[in-house]
Amino acid sequence: MPSQDEIFEKVQAALVDALAVDDDEVTPEATLVGDLGAESIDFLDIVFKLEKAFEIEIPRAELFPEDILTSAEYVQDGKVTADGIAQLKERMPYADLSKFEANPMVQDFGNLLTVNDLCRYIASKVGN
Amino acid sequence: MRWFWIDRFTEFVSGERAVAIKNVAMAEEQMVDYMPGYPVMPSSLVVEGVAQTGGLLVGQHNAFRERVVLAKLSKAVFHTQAVPGDTLTYTAIVEDIKPDGAIMRGTSHIGETLHAELEVVFAHLDDRFDGVDLFHPADFLAMLRQLRIFDVGKRPDGTPIQIPEHMLVAEQARIAND
């Protein structure tokens, strides 16, 4: 199993390649959208690159829970409901949702995921 | 308007790789308009040609039912210029095809010389684009025939690829209506 450092290095390489950013921009705290400038189509590219680097399958819904965020059951007035938050936590145990939970506007969700979240997700997939 | 930036396929292995050629001619408009007095093939049109090669390869994998669009050009490195008289050989190799889209590596060669290297991400248009058809299936089929996909196309086991039934049905419906 790869170490945390090895996971970070591979995630960093994938993001540098997919987003044309410098190594030093890809810090653990950097958000993919806000800090690294990822657009929706980049996520397809990032997933491809991570799957190849780690030889894993990444179901899209595990990283991008669009079904929850567009569900009338879990979203009201542009905000994710308490039940929706519970669903997100179950789906994304690797992500820190505490800040989002304080004001769970759907439009802000895209800027939630950090490099560290991605590393934690990968670690969970490779068995760490 | 025709927007064909390949002339025909010469190899096509379903889900794996495709090779198409593009003959660069002085008669083409871009030779006059792109850099007047200095006729070269615009790199952007080489990208389009390689993407058409790969995009049709990706499309065939799902019987041309997915609407495949060039979503991202991850890499494009040009080593030399193509000029009138050159035959460009575009090779597209599928890295992965998923429900959301596909990724491919591509090259352009002029003879044995490496002309360009590309990496392309394709997206499948999703439900947000319901009702948006890129082509009428009968027009699409006519285009695929012109590009000779079905003449050279094979499955990985070597058996020929078939024209998807839904395209033949659309073609018959159009003939009946004309």
Tab-separated table of C-alpha atoms in Angstrom:
chain	number	residue	atom	x	y	z
A	1	MET	CA	0.000	0.000	0.000
A	2	PRO	CA	1.323	3.451	-0.801
A	3	SER	CA	2.295	5.772	2.042
A	4	GLN	CA	0.538	9.094	2.641
A	5	ASP	CA	3.491	10.867	1.025
A	6	GLU	CA	3.350	8.639	-2.035
A	7	ILE	CA	-0.386	9.267	-2.366
A	8	PHE	CA	0.134	13.026	-2.108
A	9	GLU	CA	2.916	12.967	-4.691
A	10	LYS	CA	0.774	11.085	-7.202
A	11	VAL	CA	-2.269	13.252	-6.556
A	12	GLN	CA	-0.079	16.320	-6.927
A	13	ALA	CA	1.334	15.031	-10.216
A	14	ALA	CA	-2.171	14.323	-11.541
A	15	LEU	CA	-3.363	17.808	-10.608
A	16	VAL	CA	-0.280	19.517	-12.027
A	17	ASP	CA	-0.833	17.643	-15.264
A	18	ALA	CA	-4.604	18.115	-15.464
A	19	LEU	CA	-4.785	21.726	-14.326
A	20	ALA	CA	-1.476	23.102	-15.637
A	21	VAL	CA	-0.552	24.430	-12.191
A	22	ASP	CA	2.844	24.452	-10.486
A	23	ASP	CA	3.869	21.829	-7.923
A	24	ASP	CA	3.998	24.371	-5.123
A	25	GLU	CA	0.432	25.484	-5.775
A	26	VAL	CA	-0.843	21.997	-5.016
A	27	THR	CA	-0.765	22.176	-1.217
A	28	PRO	CA	-2.901	19.905	0.994
A	29	GLU	CA	-5.168	22.823	1.895
A	30	ALA	CA	-5.675	24.077	-1.662
A	31	THR	CA	-9.239	23.811	-2.946
A	32	LEU	CA	-9.534	22.277	-6.387
A	33	VAL	CA	-11.905	24.870	-7.778
A	34	GLY	CA	-11.066	28.091	-5.934
A	35	ASP	CA	-7.308	27.751	-5.577
A	36	LEU	CA	-6.357	25.502	-8.471
A	37	GLY	CA	-8.935	26.711	-10.974
A	38	ALA	CA	-10.486	23.339	-11.778
A	39	GLU	CA	-13.542	23.496	-14.018
A	40	SER	CA	-16.168	20.812	-14.322
A	41	ILE	CA	-14.551	19.134	-17.314
A	42	ASP	CA	-11.234	18.987	-15.459
A	43	PHE	CA	-12.764	16.574	-12.974
A	44	LEU	CA	-13.221	14.026	-15.733
A	45	ASP	CA	-9.553	14.433	-16.594
A	46	ILE	CA	-8.498	14.278	-12.923
A	47	VAL	CA	-10.488	11.085	-12.368
A	48	PHE	CA	-8.887	9.476	-15.438
A	49	LYS	CA	-5.435	10.389	-14.210
A	50	LEU	CA	-6.027	9.214	-10.642
A	51	GLU	CA	-7.491	5.925	-11.813
A	52	LYS	CA	-4.447	5.319	-13.931
A	53	ALA	CA	-1.946	6.414	-11.276
A	54	PHE	CA	-3.455	4.251	-8.539
A	55	GLU	CA	-5.014	1.510	-10.677
A	56	ILE	CA	-8.415	2.008	-9.058
A	57	GLU	CA	-11.976	2.659	-10.191
A	58	ILE	CA	-13.485	5.944	-9.102
A	59	PRO	CA	-17.284	6.059	-9.382
A	60	ARG	CA	-18.121	9.657	-10.222
A	61	ALA	CA	-20.815	9.919	-7.559
A	62	GLU	CA	-18.286	9.238	-4.782
A	63	LEU	CA	-16.344	12.380	-5.582
A	64	PHE	CA	-19.086	14.513	-7.075
A	65	PRO	CA	-22.456	13.763	-5.431
A	66	GLU	CA	-24.482	15.614	-8.033
A	67	ASP	CA	-27.471	13.361	-7.477
A	68	ILE	CA	-27.749	14.582	-3.877
A	69	LEU	CA	-27.093	18.208	-4.763
A	70	THR	CA	-29.789	18.267	-7.422
A	71	SER	CA	-32.352	16.279	-5.469
A	72	ALA	CA	-35.583	18.023	-4.488
A	73	GLU	CA	-35.586	15.772	-1.442
A	74	TYR	CA	-32.250	17.025	-0.150
A	75	VAL	CA	-32.153	20.602	-1.409
A	76	GLN	CA	-34.561	23.375	-0.462
A	77	ASP	CA	-34.222	27.027	-1.427
A	78	GLY	CA	-30.723	26.397	-2.714
A	79	LYS	CA	-29.563	24.890	0.576
A	80	VAL	CA	-28.808	21.290	1.409
A	81	THR	CA	-31.176	20.011	4.093
A	82	ALA	CA	-30.095	18.212	7.254
A	83	ASP	CA	-30.997	14.901	5.615
A	84	GLY	CA	-28.952	15.942	2.601
A	85	ILE	CA	-25.955	16.736	4.788
A	86	ALA	CA	-26.296	13.308	6.370
A	87	GLN	CA	-26.296	11.758	2.891
A	88	LEU	CA	-23.227	13.751	1.889
A	89	LYS	CA	-21.361	12.684	5.028
A	90	GLU	CA	-22.161	9.074	4.337
A	91	ARG	CA	-21.103	9.382	0.695
A	92	MET	CA	-18.008	11.478	1.357
A	93	PRO	CA	-16.520	10.413	4.705
A	94	TYR	CA	-13.140	11.648	3.490
A	95	ALA	CA	-14.293	15.271	3.119
A	96	ASP	CA	-14.420	17.863	5.870
A	97	LEU	CA	-17.949	19.214	5.609
A	98	SER	CA	-17.894	21.298	8.815
A	99	LYS	CA	-17.534	24.673	7.080
A	100	PHE	CA	-20.072	23.791	4.421
A	101	GLU	CA	-22.517	22.629	7.063
A	102	ALA	CA	-22.602	26.108	8.633
A	103	ASN	CA	-24.148	27.551	5.454
A	104	PRO	CA	-24.822	24.679	3.068
A	105	MET	CA	-25.503	26.582	-0.127
A	106	VAL	CA	-25.416	24.183	-3.084
A	107	GLN	CA	-23.565	26.751	-5.178
A	108	ASP	CA	-20.672	26.710	-2.690
A	109	PHE	CA	-20.279	22.947	-2.702
A	110	GLY	CA	-18.106	22.921	-5.785
A	111	ASN	CA	-15.399	24.798	-3.948
A	112	LEU	CA	-15.346	22.456	-0.996
A	113	LEU	CA	-13.000	19.711	-2.088
A	114	THR	CA	-9.356	20.169	-1.130
A	115	VAL	CA	-6.235	18.329	-2.212
A	116	ASN	CA	-6.180	16.758	1.244
A	117	ASP	CA	-9.750	15.483	0.787
A	118	LEU	CA	-8.701	13.929	-2.478
A	119	CYS	CA	-5.715	12.244	-0.796
A	120	ARG	CA	-7.945	10.888	1.973
A	121	TYR	CA	-10.363	9.573	-0.614
A	122	ILE	CA	-7.581	7.840	-2.515
A	123	ALA	CA	-6.207	6.398	0.735
A	124	SER	CA	-9.627	4.904	1.464
A	125	LYS	CA	-9.715	3.371	-2.023
A	126	VAL	CA	-6.257	1.816	-1.874
A	127	GLY	CA	-6.895	0.362	1.556
A	128	ASN	CA	-4.915	2.700	3.821
B	1	MET	CA	-21.254	23.384	-44.139
B	2	ARG	CA	-18.739	20.599	-44.150
B	3	TRP	CA	-16.425	20.405	-41.220
B	4	PHE	CA	-14.390	17.341	-42.115
B	5	TRP	CA	-10.780	17.630	-41.097
B	6	ILE	CA	-9.949	14.075	-41.975
B	7	ASP	CA	-10.228	12.528	-45.419
B	8	ARG	CA	-10.738	8.899	-44.525
B	9	PHE	CA	-9.961	6.213	-42.015
B	10	THR	CA	-7.304	3.669	-42.852
B	11	GLU	CA	-7.424	1.649	-39.646
B	12	PHE	CA	-10.098	1.367	-36.992
B	13	VAL	CA	-10.109	-1.053	-34.081
B	14	SER	CA	-13.233	-0.571	-32.008
B	15	GLY	CA	-12.581	0.874	-28.575
B	16	GLU	CA	-8.822	0.844	-29.085
B	17	ARG	CA	-7.256	2.807	-31.907
B	18	ALA	CA	-7.934	4.512	-35.191
B	19	VAL	CA	-5.802	5.924	-37.958
B	20	ALA	CA	-7.023	8.524	-40.437
B	21	ILE	CA	-5.306	10.516	-43.124
B	22	LYS	CA	-5.605	14.148	-44.043
B	23	ASN	CA	-4.200	15.406	-47.311
B	24	VAL	CA	-3.159	19.036	-47.086
B	25	ALA	CA	-3.971	20.926	-50.286
B	26	MET	CA	-3.209	24.413	-51.572
B	27	ALA	CA	-6.845	24.619	-52.696
B	28	GLU	CA	-8.103	24.696	-49.101
B	29	GLU	CA	-9.305	28.050	-47.840
B	30	GLN	CA	-7.103	28.136	-44.779
B	31	MET	CA	-4.019	28.159	-46.996
B	32	VAL	CA	-5.036	31.590	-48.229
B	33	ASP	CA	-6.648	33.035	-45.137
B	34	TYR	CA	-4.561	31.764	-42.221
B	35	MET	CA	-1.153	33.228	-43.035
B	36	PRO	CA	-1.408	34.966	-46.428
B	37	GLY	CA	1.671	34.257	-48.466
B	38	TYR	CA	2.846	31.507	-46.117
B	39	PRO	CA	0.621	28.469	-46.636
B	40	VAL	CA	0.731	26.184	-43.606
B	41	MET	CA	-1.860	23.928	-42.035
B	42	PRO	CA	-3.184	25.684	-38.901
B	43	SER	CA	-2.367	23.713	-35.775
B	44	SER	CA	-5.935	24.174	-34.534
B	45	LEU	CA	-7.252	22.283	-37.551
B	46	VAL	CA	-4.769	19.482	-36.949
B	47	VAL	CA	-6.126	19.298	-33.404
B	48	GLU	CA	-9.647	19.154	-34.823
B	49	GLY	CA	-8.658	16.381	-37.228
B	50	VAL	CA	-7.018	14.246	-34.559
B	51	ALA	CA	-10.025	14.880	-32.316
B	52	GLN	CA	-12.396	13.825	-35.101
B	53	THR	CA	-10.371	10.638	-35.507
B	54	GLY	CA	-10.588	9.912	-31.795
B	55	GLY	CA	-14.094	11.253	-31.287
B	56	LEU	CA	-15.550	8.896	-33.874
B	57	LEU	CA	-13.571	6.053	-32.324
B	58	VAL	CA	-15.111	6.887	-28.953
B	59	GLY	CA	-18.558	7.327	-30.506
B	60	GLN	CA	-18.469	3.970	-32.258
B	61	HIS	CA	-17.797	2.259	-28.939
B	62	ASN	CA	-21.384	3.085	-27.921
B	63	ALA	CA	-22.893	2.524	-31.374
B	64	PHE	CA	-22.839	6.302	-31.978
B	65	ARG	CA	-25.616	6.808	-29.444
B	66	GLU	CA	-23.578	9.074	-27.166
B	67	ARG	CA	-23.070	12.682	-28.216
B	68	VAL	CA	-19.306	12.954	-28.059
B	69	VAL	CA	-17.781	16.412	-27.839
B	70	LEU	CA	-14.202	17.597	-27.519
B	71	ALA	CA	-14.147	18.862	-23.959
B	72	LYS	CA	-10.512	19.544	-23.219
B	73	LEU	CA	-7.214	19.581	-24.990
B	74	SER	CA	-4.863	18.531	-22.208
B	75	LYS	CA	-1.751	18.515	-24.318
B	76	ALA	CA	-0.755	19.716	-27.763
B	77	VAL	CA	2.869	19.759	-28.819
B	78	PHE	CA	3.791	20.577	-32.397
B	79	HIS	CA	7.215	19.618	-33.649
B	80	THR	CA	7.030	20.913	-37.188
B	81	GLN	CA	4.656	22.494	-39.699
B	82	ALA	CA	2.487	20.826	-42.313
B	83	VAL	CA	2.372	22.402	-45.749
B	84	PRO	CA	0.436	21.792	-48.977
B	85	GLY	CA	1.313	18.426	-50.445
B	86	ASP	CA	1.791	16.761	-47.085
B	87	THR	CA	-0.238	13.742	-46.085
B	88	LEU	CA	-0.898	13.793	-42.368
B	89	THR	CA	-1.471	10.500	-40.608
B	90	TYR	CA	-3.527	10.925	-37.480
B	91	THR	CA	-3.473	8.156	-34.896
B	92	ALA	CA	-5.856	8.117	-31.947
B	93	ILE	CA	-5.411	5.688	-29.086
B	94	VAL	CA	-8.110	5.338	-26.456
B	95	GLU	CA	-6.827	5.481	-22.910
B	96	ASP	CA	-10.193	4.985	-21.274
B	97	ILE	CA	-13.881	5.226	-22.076
B	98	LYS	CA	-16.329	5.837	-19.243
B	99	PRO	CA	-20.014	6.748	-18.979
B	100	ASP	CA	-19.079	10.441	-18.687
B	101	GLY	CA	-16.584	10.587	-21.519
B	102	ALA	CA	-13.219	9.379	-22.708
B	103	ILE	CA	-9.567	10.253	-22.849
B	104	MET	CA	-7.269	9.624	-25.794
B	105	ARG	CA	-3.705	10.135	-26.904
B	106	GLY	CA	-3.135	11.215	-30.444
B	107	THR	CA	-0.350	11.878	-32.872
B	108	SER	CA	0.064	13.391	-36.297
B	109	HIS	CA	2.847	12.190	-38.555
B	110	ILE	CA	4.083	13.556	-41.871
B	111	GLY	CA	5.516	10.439	-43.412
B	112	GLU	CA	7.771	9.042	-40.684
B	113	THR	CA	8.211	12.422	-39.008
B	114	LEU	CA	6.353	13.113	-35.792
B	115	HIS	CA	4.364	16.267	-36.441
B	116	ALA	CA	2.265	16.638	-33.286
B	117	GLU	CA	1.353	14.935	-30.028
B	118	LEU	CA	-1.973	15.475	-28.328
B	119	GLU	CA	-4.033	14.404	-25.359
B	120	VAL	CA	-7.756	14.962	-25.617
B	121	VAL	CA	-10.644	14.596	-23.184
B	122	PHE	CA	-14.069	13.944	-24.669
B	123	ALA	CA	-17.325	14.387	-22.812
B	124	HIS	CA	-20.603	12.655	-23.452
B	125	LEU	CA	-23.344	15.263	-23.387
B	126	ASP	CA	-25.638	14.432	-20.484
B	127	ASP	CA	-29.296	15.033	-19.603
B	128	ARG	CA	-28.753	18.778	-19.384
B	129	PHE	CA	-28.531	18.714	-23.178
B	130	ASP	CA	-31.696	16.720	-23.760
B	131	GLY	CA	-33.114	17.320	-27.187
B	132	VAL	CA	-29.799	18.559	-28.565
B	133	ASP	CA	-28.791	16.359	-31.494
B	134	LEU	CA	-25.380	16.924	-33.015
B	135	PHE	CA	-26.406	15.238	-36.264
B	136	HIS	CA	-29.435	13.614	-37.789
B	137	PRO	CA	-28.617	9.875	-37.601
B	138	ALA	CA	-29.048	9.483	-41.373
B	139	ASP	CA	-26.647	12.382	-42.055
B	140	PHE	CA	-24.244	10.975	-39.510
B	141	LEU	CA	-24.345	7.573	-41.186
B	142	ALA	CA	-23.684	9.128	-44.589
B	143	MET	CA	-20.682	10.934	-43.129
B	144	LEU	CA	-19.321	7.768	-41.530
B	145	ARG	CA	-19.632	5.939	-44.832
B	146	GLN	CA	-17.782	8.725	-46.642
B	147	LEU	CA	-14.996	8.453	-44.106
B	148	ARG	CA	-14.914	4.697	-44.737
B	149	ILE	CA	-15.187	3.675	-41.140
B	150	PHE	CA	-17.232	0.611	-42.034
B	151	ASP	CA	-14.770	-0.372	-44.777
B	152	VAL	CA	-11.823	-0.665	-42.420
B	153	GLY	CA	-13.440	-0.946	-38.985
B	154	LYS	CA	-12.814	-4.076	-36.978
B	155	ARG	CA	-13.509	-5.280	-33.504
B	156	PRO	CA	-10.507	-6.291	-31.393
B	157	ASP	CA	-11.144	-9.928	-32.400
B	158	GLY	CA	-10.726	-8.995	-36.070
B	159	THR	CA	-14.379	-9.286	-37.107
B	160	PRO	CA	-15.820	-6.295	-38.977
B	161	ILE	CA	-17.805	-3.647	-37.159
B	162	GLN	CA	-21.426	-3.282	-38.202
B	163	ILE	CA	-23.549	-0.245	-38.957
B	164	PRO	CA	-25.726	0.273	-35.870
B	165	GLU	CA	-29.314	-0.759	-36.414
B	166	HIS	CA	-30.729	2.557	-35.186
B	167	MET	CA	-28.790	4.392	-37.906
B	168	LEU	CA	-30.070	2.076	-40.626
B	169	VAL	CA	-33.614	2.555	-39.351
B	170	ALA	CA	-33.188	6.349	-39.440
B	171	GLU	CA	-31.801	6.138	-42.950
B	172	GLN	CA	-34.722	4.005	-44.141
B	173	ALA	CA	-37.186	6.395	-42.513
B	174	ARG	CA	-35.649	9.322	-44.317
B	175	ILE	CA	-35.726	7.500	-47.663
B	176	ALA	CA	-39.388	6.650	-47.081
B	177	ASN	CA	-40.189	10.292	-46.320
B	178	ASP	CA	-38.342	11.749	-49.286
